[in-house]
Amino acid sequence: AQSVSQHNHHVILSEAASLELGCNYSYGGTVNLFWYVQYPGQHLQLLLKYFSGDPLVKGIKGFEAEFIKSKFSFNLRKPSVQWSDTAEYFCAVPGGSYIPTFGRGTSLIVHP
Amino acid sequence: DTGVSQDPRHKITKRGQNVTFRCDPISEHNRLYWYRQTLGQGPEFLTYFQNEAQLEKSRLLSDRFSAERPKGSFSTLEIQHTEQGDSAMYLCASSLVKGGYPEAFFGQGTRLTVV
């Protein structure tokens, strides 16, 4: 079954800094990849998704991610973070039967 | 508001007691998932239903856990004889499966504390 790994568990940035969160996936045929975000006290919500086509995917709130097949990576980026981006970020793949399978997550804290 | 609602939002129980959580999915969604999330970890899959049929259970779902989805609408997750290790956030999600990848929508979760 496909799986993902996230190596940055805690990231602390100042406002306006650039962000890149790593996500690596295991090979398993067709690749579908997702980033979810969980703001403090709120539900998990989808940031962006990759199914096929353009490897650079744009999501909500200025986030983007690039699928690099040769590196088995799908890193999340944002050129300039805001205090409101403080949240937990999860990379995910559809496992068997399309069951979303999540990485461990990265806790991002943005200082104003 | 995602449309997936979970009740209660918080539950504190004594070790050995039984607890039951409820999830109301988005009304037209035919698939419902349960996950468990502990501090510093991503959501871990427990079980899912397609309509009223429970199609898969994770090995994380011990015999003390049981889930139901009568009539293919709301679902309940019961934990019998709770243990301190059951303390976690229990998440419910729903999706509509009709070809292609079904995007899952999550509720806000039920935080269980076993004392």
Short mmCIF file of C-alpha atoms in Angstrom, two decimals:
data_model
loop_
_atom_site.label_atom_id
_atom_site.label_comp_id
_atom_site.label_asym_id
_atom_site.label_seq_id
_atom_site.Cartn_x
_atom_site.Cartn_y
_atom_site.Cartn_z
CA ALA A 1 0.00 0.00 0.00
CA GLN A 2 1.09 3.55 -0.65
CA SER A 3 2.38 5.60 2.25
CA VAL A 4 3.86 9.03 2.87
CA SER A 5 6.53 10.34 5.19
CA GLN A 6 7.02 13.83 6.50
CA HIS A 7 10.43 14.58 7.92
CA ASN A 8 9.90 18.08 9.32
CA HIS A 9 7.82 17.59 12.42
CA HIS A 10 8.13 21.10 13.81
CA VAL A 11 8.82 24.27 11.86
CA ILE A 12 9.00 27.76 13.32
CA LEU A 13 9.10 30.77 11.03
CA SER A 14 8.69 34.51 11.19
CA GLU A 15 6.01 36.22 9.13
CA ALA A 16 7.00 36.83 5.52
CA ALA A 17 9.47 33.94 5.54
CA SER A 18 9.21 31.33 2.81
CA LEU A 19 7.90 27.87 3.63
CA GLU A 20 8.70 24.45 2.28
CA LEU A 21 7.42 21.30 3.97
CA GLY A 22 8.68 17.97 2.80
CA CYS A 23 6.59 14.95 1.81
CA ASN A 24 7.90 11.76 0.27
CA TYR A 25 5.68 8.97 -0.99
CA SER A 26 6.25 5.31 -1.57
CA TYR A 27 5.91 4.10 -5.12
CA GLY A 28 2.70 2.26 -5.82
CA GLY A 29 1.51 2.71 -9.35
CA THR A 30 -0.79 5.64 -10.04
CA VAL A 31 0.15 8.52 -7.79
CA ASN A 32 -2.45 10.74 -6.18
CA LEU A 33 -1.20 13.11 -3.50
CA PHE A 34 -2.83 15.55 -1.10
CA TRP A 35 -2.03 18.15 1.48
CA TYR A 36 -4.44 18.76 4.33
CA VAL A 37 -4.31 21.51 6.94
CA GLN A 38 -5.70 21.58 10.46
CA TYR A 39 -5.92 25.02 12.05
CA PRO A 40 -6.07 25.15 15.85
CA GLY A 41 -9.44 23.92 17.05
CA GLN A 42 -10.73 23.29 13.55
CA HIS A 43 -11.35 20.31 11.30
CA LEU A 44 -8.96 18.86 8.77
CA GLN A 45 -9.44 20.46 5.38
CA LEU A 46 -8.00 19.87 1.95
CA LEU A 47 -5.35 22.40 0.84
CA LEU A 48 -4.56 20.94 -2.56
CA LYS A 49 -4.38 17.74 -4.53
CA TYR A 50 -2.47 16.20 -7.40
CA PHE A 51 -3.94 13.59 -9.71
CA SER A 52 -2.15 14.05 -13.01
CA GLY A 53 -1.05 16.71 -15.47
CA ASP A 54 0.82 19.84 -14.41
CA PRO A 55 3.13 18.80 -11.57
CA LEU A 56 2.85 22.24 -9.99
CA VAL A 57 -0.43 22.37 -8.13
CA LYS A 58 -2.00 25.53 -6.76
CA GLY A 59 -4.13 25.34 -3.66
CA ILE A 60 -6.05 27.63 -1.36
CA LYS A 61 -4.54 30.50 0.62
CA GLY A 62 -1.50 30.88 -1.64
CA PHE A 63 -0.13 27.39 -1.11
CA GLU A 64 1.34 25.29 -3.89
CA ALA A 65 3.02 21.91 -4.16
CA GLU A 66 5.25 20.34 -6.76
CA PHE A 67 5.13 16.69 -7.70
CA ILE A 68 8.65 15.49 -8.56
CA LYS A 69 8.44 11.91 -9.71
CA SER A 70 12.19 11.33 -9.77
CA LYS A 71 12.44 12.30 -6.11
CA PHE A 72 9.17 10.70 -4.97
CA SER A 73 8.35 14.06 -3.44
CA PHE A 74 5.38 16.38 -3.15
CA ASN A 75 6.63 19.32 -1.12
CA LEU A 76 4.33 22.08 0.03
CA ARG A 77 5.44 25.67 -0.49
CA LYS A 78 4.34 29.20 0.24
CA PRO A 79 6.47 32.22 -0.68
CA SER A 80 5.50 34.34 2.33
CA VAL A 81 3.79 32.93 5.39
CA GLN A 82 1.40 34.74 7.68
CA TRP A 83 0.66 34.31 11.36
CA SER A 84 -2.68 32.78 10.32
CA ASP A 85 -0.83 29.89 8.63
CA THR A 86 0.00 28.50 12.05
CA ALA A 87 -1.43 24.98 11.85
CA GLU A 88 -0.71 21.28 11.43
CA TYR A 89 -0.03 20.19 7.86
CA PHE A 90 -0.53 16.63 6.68
CA CYS A 91 0.52 14.97 3.47
CA ALA A 92 -1.74 12.10 2.38
CA VAL A 93 -2.25 9.45 -0.25
CA PRO A 94 -5.24 7.28 -1.03
CA GLY A 95 -4.54 3.84 0.33
CA GLY A 96 -6.44 0.70 -0.59
CA SER A 97 -10.11 1.36 -1.35
CA TYR A 98 -9.28 5.09 -1.59
CA ILE A 99 -8.90 5.34 2.17
CA PRO A 100 -6.95 8.53 2.93
CA THR A 101 -3.62 7.59 4.53
CA PHE A 102 -1.78 10.36 6.32
CA GLY A 103 1.77 11.23 7.20
CA ARG A 104 2.77 12.12 10.72
CA GLY A 105 2.25 15.80 10.10
CA THR A 106 4.25 18.99 10.49
CA SER A 107 3.45 21.56 13.13
CA LEU A 108 4.04 25.05 11.75
CA ILE A 109 4.27 28.03 14.07
CA VAL A 110 4.53 31.47 12.51
CA HIS A 111 5.64 34.30 14.75
CA PRO A 112 4.16 37.74 14.01
CA ASP B 1 -18.46 24.25 8.52
CA THR B 2 -17.70 21.02 6.62
CA GLY B 3 -21.12 19.50 7.17
CA VAL B 4 -19.72 16.52 9.10
CA SER B 5 -20.71 16.82 12.71
CA GLN B 6 -19.50 14.84 15.66
CA ASP B 7 -20.90 14.57 19.13
CA PRO B 8 -19.72 15.07 21.79
CA ARG B 9 -16.75 17.33 21.15
CA HIS B 10 -15.11 16.33 24.40
CA LYS B 11 -15.54 13.31 26.63
CA ILE B 12 -13.82 12.56 29.92
CA THR B 13 -14.39 9.10 31.29
CA LYS B 14 -13.01 6.85 33.97
CA ARG B 15 -10.99 3.83 33.01
CA GLY B 16 -13.22 0.81 32.51
CA GLN B 17 -16.28 2.78 31.45
CA ASN B 18 -17.92 2.49 28.04
CA VAL B 19 -18.22 5.47 25.72
CA THR B 20 -20.10 6.06 22.49
CA PHE B 21 -19.46 8.74 19.90
CA ARG B 22 -21.73 9.81 17.09
CA CYS B 23 -20.96 11.05 13.61
CA ASP B 24 -23.41 12.64 11.20
CA PRO B 25 -21.90 12.72 7.70
CA ILE B 26 -22.77 15.02 4.83
CA SER B 27 -26.20 13.80 3.85
CA GLU B 28 -25.56 12.56 0.31
CA HIS B 29 -22.25 10.90 1.15
CA ASN B 30 -22.23 7.11 0.93
CA ARG B 31 -18.87 6.49 2.61
CA LEU B 32 -17.98 7.15 6.23
CA TYR B 33 -14.57 6.77 7.90
CA TRP B 34 -13.38 6.71 11.49
CA TYR B 35 -9.85 7.74 12.41
CA ARG B 36 -7.90 8.14 15.62
CA GLN B 37 -5.35 10.90 16.12
CA THR B 38 -2.91 11.17 19.00
CA LEU B 39 -0.63 14.07 19.82
CA GLY B 40 2.14 14.51 17.30
CA GLN B 41 0.74 11.93 14.91
CA GLY B 42 -1.36 12.01 11.79
CA PRO B 43 -4.85 10.53 11.70
CA GLU B 44 -4.77 6.72 11.76
CA PHE B 45 -7.47 4.80 9.95
CA LEU B 46 -9.79 2.69 12.09
CA THR B 47 -12.67 1.58 9.90
CA TYR B 48 -14.98 2.62 7.08
CA PHE B 49 -18.50 2.04 5.86
CA GLN B 50 -19.89 2.07 2.37
CA ASN B 51 -23.55 2.82 2.96
CA GLU B 52 -24.44 0.55 5.91
CA ALA B 53 -21.78 -2.09 5.25
CA GLN B 54 -18.58 -2.02 7.29
CA LEU B 55 -16.04 -2.94 4.63
CA GLU B 56 -12.69 -2.66 6.35
CA LYS B 57 -11.30 -2.56 9.86
CA SER B 58 -7.77 -1.65 10.85
CA ARG B 59 -5.82 -3.85 13.22
CA LEU B 60 -5.90 -0.80 15.50
CA LEU B 61 -9.58 -1.56 16.06
CA SER B 62 -9.40 -3.97 18.99
CA ASP B 63 -12.30 -6.13 20.13
CA ARG B 64 -13.27 -3.39 22.56
CA PHE B 65 -14.15 -1.11 19.66
CA SER B 66 -17.30 -1.46 17.63
CA ALA B 67 -18.76 0.78 14.96
CA GLU B 68 -22.15 0.80 13.36
CA ARG B 69 -23.88 2.71 10.62
CA PRO B 70 -27.51 1.66 10.67
CA LYS B 71 -29.46 2.66 7.58
CA GLY B 72 -26.32 4.10 6.01
CA SER B 73 -26.71 7.49 7.62
CA PHE B 74 -25.14 8.43 10.98
CA SER B 75 -22.54 6.23 12.60
CA THR B 76 -21.57 5.40 16.15
CA LEU B 77 -18.24 4.30 17.54
CA GLU B 78 -18.33 2.55 20.90
CA ILE B 79 -15.35 1.78 23.08
CA GLN B 80 -15.95 -0.72 25.85
CA HIS B 81 -13.86 -0.95 29.02
CA THR B 82 -11.85 2.14 28.16
CA GLU B 83 -8.14 2.23 28.87
CA GLN B 84 -5.83 5.21 29.27
CA GLY B 85 -4.27 4.36 25.93
CA ASP B 86 -7.62 5.06 24.27
CA SER B 87 -7.18 8.77 25.03
CA ALA B 88 -7.08 10.45 21.63
CA MET B 89 -9.01 12.54 19.15
CA TYR B 90 -11.51 10.44 17.23
CA LEU B 91 -12.22 11.83 13.78
CA CYS B 92 -15.04 11.05 11.42
CA ALA B 93 -14.99 11.79 7.70
CA SER B 94 -17.38 11.21 4.84
CA SER B 95 -17.14 11.14 1.08
CA LEU B 96 -19.20 10.45 -2.02
CA VAL B 97 -17.90 7.55 -4.06
CA LYS B 98 -19.12 7.63 -7.65
CA GLY B 99 -16.04 7.20 -9.80
CA GLY B 100 -12.63 8.75 -9.31
CA TYR B 101 -11.07 9.68 -6.02
CA PRO B 102 -13.67 10.61 -3.42
CA GLU B 103 -12.57 13.67 -1.45
CA ALA B 104 -13.01 13.12 2.27
CA PHE B 105 -14.55 15.82 4.46
CA PHE B 106 -13.72 15.72 8.14
CA GLY B 107 -15.59 16.62 11.27
CA GLN B 108 -14.02 18.46 14.18
CA GLY B 109 -13.54 15.30 16.16
CA THR B 110 -14.33 14.00 19.61
CA ARG B 111 -11.53 14.35 22.13
CA LEU B 112 -11.56 11.44 24.56
CA THR B 113 -9.68 11.58 27.84
CA VAL B 114 -9.59 8.44 29.95
CA VAL B 115 -8.62 9.09 33.57
#
